[in-house]
PDB file of C-alpha atoms in Angstrom:
ATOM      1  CA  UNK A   1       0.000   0.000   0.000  1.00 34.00           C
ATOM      2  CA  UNK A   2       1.908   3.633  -0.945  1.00 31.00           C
ATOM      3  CA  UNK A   3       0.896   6.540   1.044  1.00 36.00           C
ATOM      4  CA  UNK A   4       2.759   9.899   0.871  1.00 36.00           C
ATOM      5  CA  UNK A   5       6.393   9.819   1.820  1.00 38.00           C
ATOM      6  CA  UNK A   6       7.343  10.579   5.189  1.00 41.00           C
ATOM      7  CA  UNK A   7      10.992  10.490   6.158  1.00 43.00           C
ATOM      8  CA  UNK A   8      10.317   9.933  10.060  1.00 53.00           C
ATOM      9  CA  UNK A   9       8.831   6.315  11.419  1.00 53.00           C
ATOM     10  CA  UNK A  10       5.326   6.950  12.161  1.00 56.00           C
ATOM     11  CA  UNK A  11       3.220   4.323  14.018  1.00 60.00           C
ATOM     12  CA  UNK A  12      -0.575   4.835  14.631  1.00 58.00           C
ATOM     13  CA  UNK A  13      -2.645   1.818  16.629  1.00 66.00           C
ATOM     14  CA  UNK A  14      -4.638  -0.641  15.357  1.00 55.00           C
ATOM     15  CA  UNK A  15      -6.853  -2.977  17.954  1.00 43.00           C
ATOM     16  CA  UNK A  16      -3.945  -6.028  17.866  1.00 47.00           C
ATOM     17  CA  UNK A  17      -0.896  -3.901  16.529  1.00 54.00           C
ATOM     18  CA  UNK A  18       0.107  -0.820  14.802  1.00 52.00           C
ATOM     19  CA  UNK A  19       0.645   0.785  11.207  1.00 55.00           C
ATOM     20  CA  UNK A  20       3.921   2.381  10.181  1.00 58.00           C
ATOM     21  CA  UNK A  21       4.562   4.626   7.995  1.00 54.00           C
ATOM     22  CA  UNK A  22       7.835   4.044   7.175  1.00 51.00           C
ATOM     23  CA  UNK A  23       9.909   5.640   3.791  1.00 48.00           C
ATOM     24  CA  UNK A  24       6.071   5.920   1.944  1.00 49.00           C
ATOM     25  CA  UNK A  25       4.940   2.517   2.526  1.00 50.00           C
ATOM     26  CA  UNK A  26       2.622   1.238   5.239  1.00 47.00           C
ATOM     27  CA  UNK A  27       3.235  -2.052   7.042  1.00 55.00           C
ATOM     28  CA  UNK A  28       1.161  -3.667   9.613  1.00 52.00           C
ATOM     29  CA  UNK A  29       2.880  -5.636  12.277  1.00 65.00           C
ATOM     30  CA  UNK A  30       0.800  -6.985  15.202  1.00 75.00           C
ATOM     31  CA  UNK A  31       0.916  -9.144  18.706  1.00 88.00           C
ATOM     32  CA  UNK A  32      -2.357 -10.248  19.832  1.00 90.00           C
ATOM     33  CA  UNK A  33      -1.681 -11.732  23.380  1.00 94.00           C
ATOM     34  CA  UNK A  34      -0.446  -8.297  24.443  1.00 95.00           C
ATOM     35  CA  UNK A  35      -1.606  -4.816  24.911  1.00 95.00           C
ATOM     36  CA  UNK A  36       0.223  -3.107  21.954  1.00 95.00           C
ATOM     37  CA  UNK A  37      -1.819   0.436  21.963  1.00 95.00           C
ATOM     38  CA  UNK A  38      -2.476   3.123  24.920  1.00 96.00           C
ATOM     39  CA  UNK A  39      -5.637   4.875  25.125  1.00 96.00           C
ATOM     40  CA  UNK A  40      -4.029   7.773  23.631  1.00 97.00           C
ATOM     41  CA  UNK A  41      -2.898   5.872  20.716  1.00 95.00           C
ATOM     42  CA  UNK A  42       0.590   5.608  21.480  1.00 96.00           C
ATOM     43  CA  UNK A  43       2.230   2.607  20.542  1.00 95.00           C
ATOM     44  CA  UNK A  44       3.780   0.033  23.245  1.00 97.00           C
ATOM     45  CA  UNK A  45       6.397  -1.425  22.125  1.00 97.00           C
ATOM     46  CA  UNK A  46       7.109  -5.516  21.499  1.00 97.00           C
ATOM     47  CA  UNK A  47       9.029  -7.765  19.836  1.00 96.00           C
ATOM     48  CA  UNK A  48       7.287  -8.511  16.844  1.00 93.00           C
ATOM     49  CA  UNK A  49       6.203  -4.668  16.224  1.00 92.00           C
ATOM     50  CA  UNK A  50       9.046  -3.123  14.158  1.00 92.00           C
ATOM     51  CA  UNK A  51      11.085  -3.954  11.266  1.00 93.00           C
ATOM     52  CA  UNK A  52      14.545  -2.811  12.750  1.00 95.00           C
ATOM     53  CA  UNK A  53      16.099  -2.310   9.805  1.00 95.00           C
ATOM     54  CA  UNK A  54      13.882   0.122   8.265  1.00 94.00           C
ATOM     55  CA  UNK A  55      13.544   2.166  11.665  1.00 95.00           C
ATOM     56  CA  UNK A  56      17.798   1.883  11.058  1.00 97.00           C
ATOM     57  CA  UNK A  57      17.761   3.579   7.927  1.00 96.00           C
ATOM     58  CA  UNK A  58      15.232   6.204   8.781  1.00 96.00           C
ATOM     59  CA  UNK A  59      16.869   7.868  11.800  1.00 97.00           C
ATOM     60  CA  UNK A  60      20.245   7.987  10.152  1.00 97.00           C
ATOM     61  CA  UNK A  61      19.025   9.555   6.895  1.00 97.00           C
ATOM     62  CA  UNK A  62      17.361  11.703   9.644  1.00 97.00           C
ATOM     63  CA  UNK A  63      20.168  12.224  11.400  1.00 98.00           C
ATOM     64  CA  UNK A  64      19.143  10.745  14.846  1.00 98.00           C
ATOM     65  CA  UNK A  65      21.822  11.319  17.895  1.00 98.00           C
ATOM     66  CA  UNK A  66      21.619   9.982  21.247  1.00 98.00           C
ATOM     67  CA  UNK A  67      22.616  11.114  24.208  1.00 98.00           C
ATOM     68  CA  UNK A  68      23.089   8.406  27.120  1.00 98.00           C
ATOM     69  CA  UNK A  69      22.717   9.715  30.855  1.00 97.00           C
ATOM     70  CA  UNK A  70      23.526   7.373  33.602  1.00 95.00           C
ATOM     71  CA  UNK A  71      24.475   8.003  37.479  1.00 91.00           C
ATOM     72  CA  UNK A  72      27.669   5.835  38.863  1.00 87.00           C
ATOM     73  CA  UNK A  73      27.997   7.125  42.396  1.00 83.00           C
ATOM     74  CA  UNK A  74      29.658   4.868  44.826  1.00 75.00           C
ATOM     75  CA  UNK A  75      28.612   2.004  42.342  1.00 67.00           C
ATOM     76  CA  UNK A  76      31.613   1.560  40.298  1.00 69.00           C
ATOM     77  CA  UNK A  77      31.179  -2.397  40.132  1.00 70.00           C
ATOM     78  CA  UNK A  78      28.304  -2.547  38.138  1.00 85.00           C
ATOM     79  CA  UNK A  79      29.499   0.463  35.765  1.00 90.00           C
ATOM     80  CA  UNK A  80      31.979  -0.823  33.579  1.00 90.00           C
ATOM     81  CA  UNK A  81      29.263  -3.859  32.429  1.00 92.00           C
ATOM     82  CA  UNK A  82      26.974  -1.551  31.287  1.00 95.00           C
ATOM     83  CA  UNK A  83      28.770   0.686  29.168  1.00 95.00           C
ATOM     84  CA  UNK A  84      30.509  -2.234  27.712  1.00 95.00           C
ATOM     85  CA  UNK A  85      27.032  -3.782  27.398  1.00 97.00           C
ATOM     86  CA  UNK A  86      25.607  -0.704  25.625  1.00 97.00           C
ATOM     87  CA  UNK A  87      28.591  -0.478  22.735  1.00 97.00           C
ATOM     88  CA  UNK A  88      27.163  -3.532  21.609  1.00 97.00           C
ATOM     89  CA  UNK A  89      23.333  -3.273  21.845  1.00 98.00           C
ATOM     90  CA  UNK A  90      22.309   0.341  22.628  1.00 98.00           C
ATOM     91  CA  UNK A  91      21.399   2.577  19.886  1.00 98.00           C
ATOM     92  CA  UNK A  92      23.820   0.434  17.271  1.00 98.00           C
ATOM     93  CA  UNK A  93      24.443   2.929  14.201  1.00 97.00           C
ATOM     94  CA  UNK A  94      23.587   5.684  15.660  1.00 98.00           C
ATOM     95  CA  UNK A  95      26.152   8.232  16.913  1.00 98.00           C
ATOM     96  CA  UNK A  96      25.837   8.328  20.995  1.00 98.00           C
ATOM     97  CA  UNK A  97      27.110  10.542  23.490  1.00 98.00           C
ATOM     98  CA  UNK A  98      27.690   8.813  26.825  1.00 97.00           C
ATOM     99  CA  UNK A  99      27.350  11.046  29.942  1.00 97.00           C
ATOM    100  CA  UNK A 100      28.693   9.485  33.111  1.00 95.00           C
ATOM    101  CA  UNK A 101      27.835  11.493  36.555  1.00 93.00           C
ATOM    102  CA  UNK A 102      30.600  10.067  39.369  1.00 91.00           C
ATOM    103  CA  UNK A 103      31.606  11.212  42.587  1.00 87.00           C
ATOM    104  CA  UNK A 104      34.789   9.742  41.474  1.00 86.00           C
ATOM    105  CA  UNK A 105      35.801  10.027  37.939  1.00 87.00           C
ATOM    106  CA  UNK A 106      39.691   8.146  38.612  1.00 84.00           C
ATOM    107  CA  UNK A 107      37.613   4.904  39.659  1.00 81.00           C
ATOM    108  CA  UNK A 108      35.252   4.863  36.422  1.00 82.00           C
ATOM    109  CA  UNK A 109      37.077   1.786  34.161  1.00 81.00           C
ATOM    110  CA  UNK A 110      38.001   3.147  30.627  1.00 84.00           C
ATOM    111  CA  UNK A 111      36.473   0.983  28.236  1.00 88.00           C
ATOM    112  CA  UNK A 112      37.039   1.233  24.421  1.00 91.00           C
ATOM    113  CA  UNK A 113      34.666   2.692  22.176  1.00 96.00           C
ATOM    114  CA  UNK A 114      33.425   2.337  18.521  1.00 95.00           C
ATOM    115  CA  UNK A 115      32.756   4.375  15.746  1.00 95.00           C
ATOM    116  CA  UNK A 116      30.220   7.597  16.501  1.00 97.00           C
ATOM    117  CA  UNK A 117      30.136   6.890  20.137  1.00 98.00           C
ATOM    118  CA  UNK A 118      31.864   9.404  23.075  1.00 97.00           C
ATOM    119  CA  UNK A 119      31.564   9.505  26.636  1.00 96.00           C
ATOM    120  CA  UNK A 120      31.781  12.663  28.914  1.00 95.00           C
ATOM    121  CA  UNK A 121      32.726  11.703  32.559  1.00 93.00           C
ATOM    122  CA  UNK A 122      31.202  14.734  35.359  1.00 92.00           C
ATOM    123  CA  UNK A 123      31.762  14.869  38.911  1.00 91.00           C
ATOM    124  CA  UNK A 124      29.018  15.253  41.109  1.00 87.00           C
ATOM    125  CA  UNK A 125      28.241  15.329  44.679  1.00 76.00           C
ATOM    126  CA  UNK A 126      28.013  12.048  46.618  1.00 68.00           C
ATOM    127  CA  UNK A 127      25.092  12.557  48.807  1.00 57.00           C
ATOM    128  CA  UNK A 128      24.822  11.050  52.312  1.00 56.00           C
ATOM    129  CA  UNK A 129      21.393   8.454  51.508  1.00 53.00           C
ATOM    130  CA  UNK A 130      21.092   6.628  48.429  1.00 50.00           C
ATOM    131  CA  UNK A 131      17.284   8.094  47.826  1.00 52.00           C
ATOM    132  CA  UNK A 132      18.460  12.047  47.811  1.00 56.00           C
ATOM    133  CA  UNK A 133      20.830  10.744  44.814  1.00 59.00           C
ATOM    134  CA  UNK A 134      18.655   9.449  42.812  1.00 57.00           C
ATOM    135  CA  UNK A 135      15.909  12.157  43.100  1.00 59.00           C
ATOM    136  CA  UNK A 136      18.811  15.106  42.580  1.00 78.00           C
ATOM    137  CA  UNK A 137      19.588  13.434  39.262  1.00 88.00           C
ATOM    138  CA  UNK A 138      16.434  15.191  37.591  1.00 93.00           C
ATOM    139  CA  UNK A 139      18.115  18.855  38.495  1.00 92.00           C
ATOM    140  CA  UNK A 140      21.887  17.252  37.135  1.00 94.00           C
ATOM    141  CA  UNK A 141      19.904  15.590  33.994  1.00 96.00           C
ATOM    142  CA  UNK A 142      18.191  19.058  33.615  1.00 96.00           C
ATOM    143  CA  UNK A 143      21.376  21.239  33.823  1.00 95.00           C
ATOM    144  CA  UNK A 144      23.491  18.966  31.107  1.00 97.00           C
ATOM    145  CA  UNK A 145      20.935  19.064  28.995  1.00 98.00           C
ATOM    146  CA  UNK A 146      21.223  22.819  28.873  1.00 98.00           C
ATOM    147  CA  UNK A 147      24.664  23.072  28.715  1.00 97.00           C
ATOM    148  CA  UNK A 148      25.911  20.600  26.605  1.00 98.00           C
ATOM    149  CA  UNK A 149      23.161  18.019  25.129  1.00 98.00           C
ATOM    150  CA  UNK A 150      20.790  20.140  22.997  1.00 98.00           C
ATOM    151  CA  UNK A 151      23.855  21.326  20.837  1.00 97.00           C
ATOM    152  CA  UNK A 152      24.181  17.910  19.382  1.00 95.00           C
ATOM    153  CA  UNK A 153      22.084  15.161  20.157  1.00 98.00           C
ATOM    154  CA  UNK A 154      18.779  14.683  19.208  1.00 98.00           C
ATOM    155  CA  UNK A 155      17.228  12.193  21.882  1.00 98.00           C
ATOM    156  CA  UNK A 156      18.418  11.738  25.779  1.00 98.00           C
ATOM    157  CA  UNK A 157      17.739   8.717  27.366  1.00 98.00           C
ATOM    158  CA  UNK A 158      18.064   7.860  31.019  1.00 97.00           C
ATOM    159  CA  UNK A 159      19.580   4.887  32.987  1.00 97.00           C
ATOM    160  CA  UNK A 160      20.488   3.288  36.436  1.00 94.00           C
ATOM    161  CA  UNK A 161      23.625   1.955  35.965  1.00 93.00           C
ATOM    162  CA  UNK A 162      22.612  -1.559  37.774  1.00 93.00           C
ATOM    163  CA  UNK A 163      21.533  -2.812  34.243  1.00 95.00           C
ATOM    164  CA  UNK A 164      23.200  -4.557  31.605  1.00 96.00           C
ATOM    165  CA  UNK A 165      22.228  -4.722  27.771  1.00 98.00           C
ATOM    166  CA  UNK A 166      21.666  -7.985  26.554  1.00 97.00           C
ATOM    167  CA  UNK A 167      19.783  -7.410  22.852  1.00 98.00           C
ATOM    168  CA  UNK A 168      18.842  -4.813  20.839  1.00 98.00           C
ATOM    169  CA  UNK A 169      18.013  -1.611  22.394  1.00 98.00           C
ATOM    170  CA  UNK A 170      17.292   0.164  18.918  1.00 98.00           C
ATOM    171  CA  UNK A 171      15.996   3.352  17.133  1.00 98.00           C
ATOM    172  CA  UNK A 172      12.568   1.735  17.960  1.00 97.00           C
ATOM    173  CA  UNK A 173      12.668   3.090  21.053  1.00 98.00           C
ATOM    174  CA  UNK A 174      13.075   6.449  19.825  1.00 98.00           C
ATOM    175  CA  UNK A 175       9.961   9.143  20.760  1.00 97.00           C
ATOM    176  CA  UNK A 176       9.361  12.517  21.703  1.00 98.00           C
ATOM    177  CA  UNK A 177       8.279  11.213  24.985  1.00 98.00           C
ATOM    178  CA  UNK A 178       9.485   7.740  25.868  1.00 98.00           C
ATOM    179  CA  UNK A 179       8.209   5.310  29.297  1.00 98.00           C
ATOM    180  CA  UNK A 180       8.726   2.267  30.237  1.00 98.00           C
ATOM    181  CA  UNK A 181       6.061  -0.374  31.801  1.00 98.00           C
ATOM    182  CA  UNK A 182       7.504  -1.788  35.126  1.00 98.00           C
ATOM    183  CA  UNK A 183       8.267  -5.457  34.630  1.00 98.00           C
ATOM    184  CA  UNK A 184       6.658  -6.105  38.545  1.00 97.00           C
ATOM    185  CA  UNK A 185       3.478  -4.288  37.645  1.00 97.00           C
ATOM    186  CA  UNK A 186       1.795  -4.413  33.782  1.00 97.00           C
ATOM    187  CA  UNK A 187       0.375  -7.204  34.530  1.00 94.00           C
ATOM    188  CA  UNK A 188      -1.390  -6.248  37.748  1.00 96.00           C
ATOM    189  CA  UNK A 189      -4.559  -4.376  38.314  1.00 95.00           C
ATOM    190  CA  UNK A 190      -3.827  -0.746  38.864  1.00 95.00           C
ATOM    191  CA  UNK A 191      -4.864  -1.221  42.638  1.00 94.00           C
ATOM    192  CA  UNK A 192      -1.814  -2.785  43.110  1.00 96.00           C
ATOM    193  CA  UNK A 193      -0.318   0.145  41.414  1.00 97.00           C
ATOM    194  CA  UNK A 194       2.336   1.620  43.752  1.00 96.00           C
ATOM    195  CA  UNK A 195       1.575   5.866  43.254  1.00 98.00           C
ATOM    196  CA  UNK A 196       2.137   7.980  45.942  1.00 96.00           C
ATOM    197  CA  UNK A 197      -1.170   7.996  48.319  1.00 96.00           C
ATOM    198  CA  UNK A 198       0.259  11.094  50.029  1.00 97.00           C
ATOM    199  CA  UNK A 199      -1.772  14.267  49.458  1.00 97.00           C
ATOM    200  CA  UNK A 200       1.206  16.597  51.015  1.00 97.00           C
ATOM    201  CA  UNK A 201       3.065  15.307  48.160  1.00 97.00           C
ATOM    202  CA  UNK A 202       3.238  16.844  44.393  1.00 97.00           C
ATOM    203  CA  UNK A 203       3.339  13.384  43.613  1.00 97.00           C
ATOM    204  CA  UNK A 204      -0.075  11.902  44.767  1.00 98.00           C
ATOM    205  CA  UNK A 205      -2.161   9.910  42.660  1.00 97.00           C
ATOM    206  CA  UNK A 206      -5.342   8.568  43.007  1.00 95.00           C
ATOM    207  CA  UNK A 207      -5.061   6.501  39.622  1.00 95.00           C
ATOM    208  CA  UNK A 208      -3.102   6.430  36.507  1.00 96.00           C
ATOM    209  CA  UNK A 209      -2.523   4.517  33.164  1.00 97.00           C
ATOM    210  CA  UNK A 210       0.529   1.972  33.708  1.00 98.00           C
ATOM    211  CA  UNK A 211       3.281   2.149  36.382  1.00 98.00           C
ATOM    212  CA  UNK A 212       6.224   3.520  34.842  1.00 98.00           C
ATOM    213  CA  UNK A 213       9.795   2.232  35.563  1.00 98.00           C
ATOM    214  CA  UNK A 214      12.255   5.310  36.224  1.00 96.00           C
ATOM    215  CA  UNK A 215      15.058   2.909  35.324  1.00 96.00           C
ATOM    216  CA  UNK A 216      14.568   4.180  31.835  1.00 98.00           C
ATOM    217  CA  UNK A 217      13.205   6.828  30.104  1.00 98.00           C
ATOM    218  CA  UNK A 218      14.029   9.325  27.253  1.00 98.00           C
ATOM    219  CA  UNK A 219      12.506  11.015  24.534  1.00 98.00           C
ATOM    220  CA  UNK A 220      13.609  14.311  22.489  1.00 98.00           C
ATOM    221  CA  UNK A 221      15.825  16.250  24.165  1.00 98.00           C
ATOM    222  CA  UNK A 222      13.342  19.253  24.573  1.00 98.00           C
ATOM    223  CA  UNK A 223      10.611  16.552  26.241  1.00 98.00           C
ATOM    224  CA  UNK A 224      13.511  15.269  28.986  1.00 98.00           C
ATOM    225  CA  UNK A 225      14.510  18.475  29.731  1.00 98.00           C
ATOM    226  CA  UNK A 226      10.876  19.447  30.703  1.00 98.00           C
ATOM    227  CA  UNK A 227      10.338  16.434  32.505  1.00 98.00           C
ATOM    228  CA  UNK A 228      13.192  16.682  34.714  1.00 97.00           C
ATOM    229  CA  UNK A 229      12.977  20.624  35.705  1.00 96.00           C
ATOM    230  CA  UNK A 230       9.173  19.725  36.862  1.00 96.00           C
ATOM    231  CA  UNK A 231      10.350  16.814  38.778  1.00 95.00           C
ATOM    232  CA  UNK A 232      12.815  18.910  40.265  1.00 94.00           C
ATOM    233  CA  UNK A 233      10.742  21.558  41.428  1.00 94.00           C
ATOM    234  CA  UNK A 234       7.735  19.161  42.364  1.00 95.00           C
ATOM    235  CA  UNK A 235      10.941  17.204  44.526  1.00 93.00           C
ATOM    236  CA  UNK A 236      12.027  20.476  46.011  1.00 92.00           C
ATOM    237  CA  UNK A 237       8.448  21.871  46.873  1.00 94.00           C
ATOM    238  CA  UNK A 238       7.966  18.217  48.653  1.00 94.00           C
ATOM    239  CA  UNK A 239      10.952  18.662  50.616  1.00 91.00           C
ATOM    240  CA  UNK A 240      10.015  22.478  51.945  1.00 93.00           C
ATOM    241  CA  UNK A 241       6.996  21.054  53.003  1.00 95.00           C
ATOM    242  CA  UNK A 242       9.024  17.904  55.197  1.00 94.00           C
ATOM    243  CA  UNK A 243       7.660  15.950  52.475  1.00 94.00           C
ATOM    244  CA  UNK A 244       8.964  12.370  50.237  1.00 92.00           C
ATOM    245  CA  UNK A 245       7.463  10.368  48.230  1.00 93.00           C
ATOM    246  CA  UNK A 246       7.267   7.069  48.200  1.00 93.00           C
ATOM    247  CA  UNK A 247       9.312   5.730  45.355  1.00 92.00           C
ATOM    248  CA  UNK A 248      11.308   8.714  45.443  1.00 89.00           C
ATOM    249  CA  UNK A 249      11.956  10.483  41.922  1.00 92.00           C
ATOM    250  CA  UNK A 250       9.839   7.055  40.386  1.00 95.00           C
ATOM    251  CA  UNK A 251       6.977   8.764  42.101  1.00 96.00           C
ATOM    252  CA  UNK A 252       7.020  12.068  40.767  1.00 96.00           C
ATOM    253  CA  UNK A 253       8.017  10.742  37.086  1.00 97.00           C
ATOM    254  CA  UNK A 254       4.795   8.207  37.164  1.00 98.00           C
ATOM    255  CA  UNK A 255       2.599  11.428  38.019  1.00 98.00           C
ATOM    256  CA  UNK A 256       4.501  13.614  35.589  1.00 98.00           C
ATOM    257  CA  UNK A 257       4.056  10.865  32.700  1.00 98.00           C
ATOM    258  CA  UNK A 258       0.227  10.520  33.738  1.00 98.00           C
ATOM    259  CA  UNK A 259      -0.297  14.748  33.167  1.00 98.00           C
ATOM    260  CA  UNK A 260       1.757  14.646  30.078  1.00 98.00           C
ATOM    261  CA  UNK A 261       1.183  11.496  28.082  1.00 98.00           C
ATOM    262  CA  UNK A 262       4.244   9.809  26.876  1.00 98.00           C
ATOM    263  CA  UNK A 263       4.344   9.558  23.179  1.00 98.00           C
ATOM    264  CA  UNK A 264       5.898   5.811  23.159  1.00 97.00           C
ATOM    265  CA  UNK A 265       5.735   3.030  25.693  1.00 98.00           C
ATOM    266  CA  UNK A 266       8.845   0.371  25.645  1.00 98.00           C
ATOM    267  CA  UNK A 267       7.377  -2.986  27.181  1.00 98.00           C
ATOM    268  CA  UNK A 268       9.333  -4.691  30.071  1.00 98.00           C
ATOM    269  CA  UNK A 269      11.421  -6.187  27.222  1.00 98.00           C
ATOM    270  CA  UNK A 270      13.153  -3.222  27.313  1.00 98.00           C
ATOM    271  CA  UNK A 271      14.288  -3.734  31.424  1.00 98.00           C
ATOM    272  CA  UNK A 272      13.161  -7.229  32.156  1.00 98.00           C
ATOM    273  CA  UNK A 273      14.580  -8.600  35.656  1.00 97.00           C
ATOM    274  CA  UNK A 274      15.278 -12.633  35.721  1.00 95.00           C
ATOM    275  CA  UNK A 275      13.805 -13.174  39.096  1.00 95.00           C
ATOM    276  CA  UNK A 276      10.168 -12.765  37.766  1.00 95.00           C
ATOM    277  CA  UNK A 277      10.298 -15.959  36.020  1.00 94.00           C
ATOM    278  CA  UNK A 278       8.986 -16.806  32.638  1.00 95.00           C
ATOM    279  CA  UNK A 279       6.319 -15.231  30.815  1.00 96.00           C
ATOM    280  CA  UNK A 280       5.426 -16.240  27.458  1.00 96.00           C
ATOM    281  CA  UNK A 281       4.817 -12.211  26.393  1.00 97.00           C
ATOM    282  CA  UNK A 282       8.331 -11.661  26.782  1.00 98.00           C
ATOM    283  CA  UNK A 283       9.713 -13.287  23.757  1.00 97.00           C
ATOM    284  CA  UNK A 284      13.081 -11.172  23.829  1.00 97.00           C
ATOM    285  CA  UNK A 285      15.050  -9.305  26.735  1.00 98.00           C
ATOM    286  CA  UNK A 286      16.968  -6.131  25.777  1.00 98.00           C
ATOM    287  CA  UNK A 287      18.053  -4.618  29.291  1.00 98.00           C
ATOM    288  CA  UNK A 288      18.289  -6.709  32.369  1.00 97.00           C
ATOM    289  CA  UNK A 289      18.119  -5.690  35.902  1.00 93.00           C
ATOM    290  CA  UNK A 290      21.710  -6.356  37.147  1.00 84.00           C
ATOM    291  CA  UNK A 291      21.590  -8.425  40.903  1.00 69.00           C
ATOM    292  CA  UNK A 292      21.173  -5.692  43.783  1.00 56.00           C
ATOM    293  CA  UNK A 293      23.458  -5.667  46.959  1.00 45.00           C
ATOM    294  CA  UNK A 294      22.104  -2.940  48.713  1.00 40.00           C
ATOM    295  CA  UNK A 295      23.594  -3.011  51.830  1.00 40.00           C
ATOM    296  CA  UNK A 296      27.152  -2.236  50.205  1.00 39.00           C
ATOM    297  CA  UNK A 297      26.166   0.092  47.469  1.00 37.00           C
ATOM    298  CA  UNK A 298      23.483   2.237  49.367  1.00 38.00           C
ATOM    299  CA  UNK A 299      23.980   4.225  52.596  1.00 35.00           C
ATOM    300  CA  UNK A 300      21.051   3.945  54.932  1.00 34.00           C
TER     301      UNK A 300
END
């Protein structure tokens, strides 16, 4: 079927799959034993539901860039997998722009890089409890962004570093607004949703569409950029008022991404964790959860 040309991948839902306009043809691609379209018509994507190749060819002759933000405080062990993970699976093709925030730059391992791909290491602040790093990483994400990432990347996206890449994390995943269903909760009801209940907090929710992980997300570098200063401020506002929320800066993401609809959803494919067992929707895994020794890497 030709339709007029359009340069840029375009999905649009259908009730078991999506169309994409891709390069002025249309293809259908479907999965019918999982939920493959929000309400909003955004597509959630699955294996099965792109033809990586032509998404490839697209963003380059678009000129896609991505920039890579992910925190290594005090958690040096787990960093050196992950990068090394990502040069083979993240983003492969596309020039990327690694951005690695340590309290200790001298302990980051140097790992070689390919073709297109860069890393930036920047010291920050080690704070005293593990949960006042991760929420201060909106206001660092925020700032870099500013200074450095909207020169010359196209796309952020945003990691913990207690991950490790094992298949293709592509140009699929590429959005203006990009979320990604937690692998403990899309398949619960949304009672067992975990939102803030807290009405002192700028993150309470009453309901909401999916539970989003904050162990990714990205979109176009203009869409992170607003999502992190709001998170920021909501954080801050919570915190002159004696206030946290429950799941820290996961808390205030999930109610930002419910007031401002992501434009893409990456399934739990995209940051699957072992422990959960098998389920026969997850036909692929593309980022795993890394094993978690708290009581060495986080300060009570």
């Amino acid at each position: 079927v030709r339709v007029a040309n359009s340069a840029k991948p375009t999905p649009f839902c259908l009730f078991s799959g999506y169309f994409s306009v891709l390069s002025g043809e249309v293809e259908a691609l479907s999965r019918t034993d999982v939920q493959t379209c929000t309400t909003w018509k955004a597509p959630i994507i699955w294996e099965g539901m792109f033809n990586p190749k032509i998404y490839d060819q697209n963003h380059k002759k678009e000129g896609s860039s991505v920039a890579l933000t992910v925190f290594a405080v005090g958690r040096f062990v787990f960093t050196l997998t992950f990068l090394n993970s990502s040069e083979h699976h993240f983003m492969v093709g596309l020039p990327v722009s690694y951005y690695v925030f340590t309290d200790m730059p001298e302990k980051v391992p140097h790992i070689h890089l390919g073709p297109q791909r860069t890393l930036k290491m920047i010291k920050v602040q080690r704070h005293s409890r593990w949960q006042d790093i991760s929420m201060m990483r909106m206001k660092t994400i925020s700032d870099v962004i500013e200074s450095d990432i909207r020169h010359h990347s196209t796309h952020v996206f945003c990691f913990d570093v207690d991950q490790v890449f094992t298949g293709r994390f592509g140009s699929e995943a590429l959005g203006d607004s990009v979320a990604l269903l937690h692998a403990y909760y899309y398949h619960l009801p949304k009672s067992f949703y975990t939102y803030d209940r807290n009405p002192k907090s700028k993150a309470y929710m009453e309901t909401g569409d999916f539970y989003y992980h904050a162990a990714v997300f990205g979109g176009s570098w203009k869409s992170v950029k607003s999502l992190a200063e709001a998170c920021y401020q909501n954080i801050m506002e919570d915190k002159q008022n004696n206030v946290e929320a429950l799941w820290h800066d996961e808390s205030h993401l999930n109610k930002y991404l419910w007031l401002h609809k992501p434009s893409r959803v990456l399934s739990p494919e995209y940051c699957w964790d072992t422990q959960i067992g098998y389920r026969s929707d997850i036909q692929v895994t593309r980022l795993l959860w890394a094993l978690k020794q708290y009581d060495k890497l986080r300060t009570p």
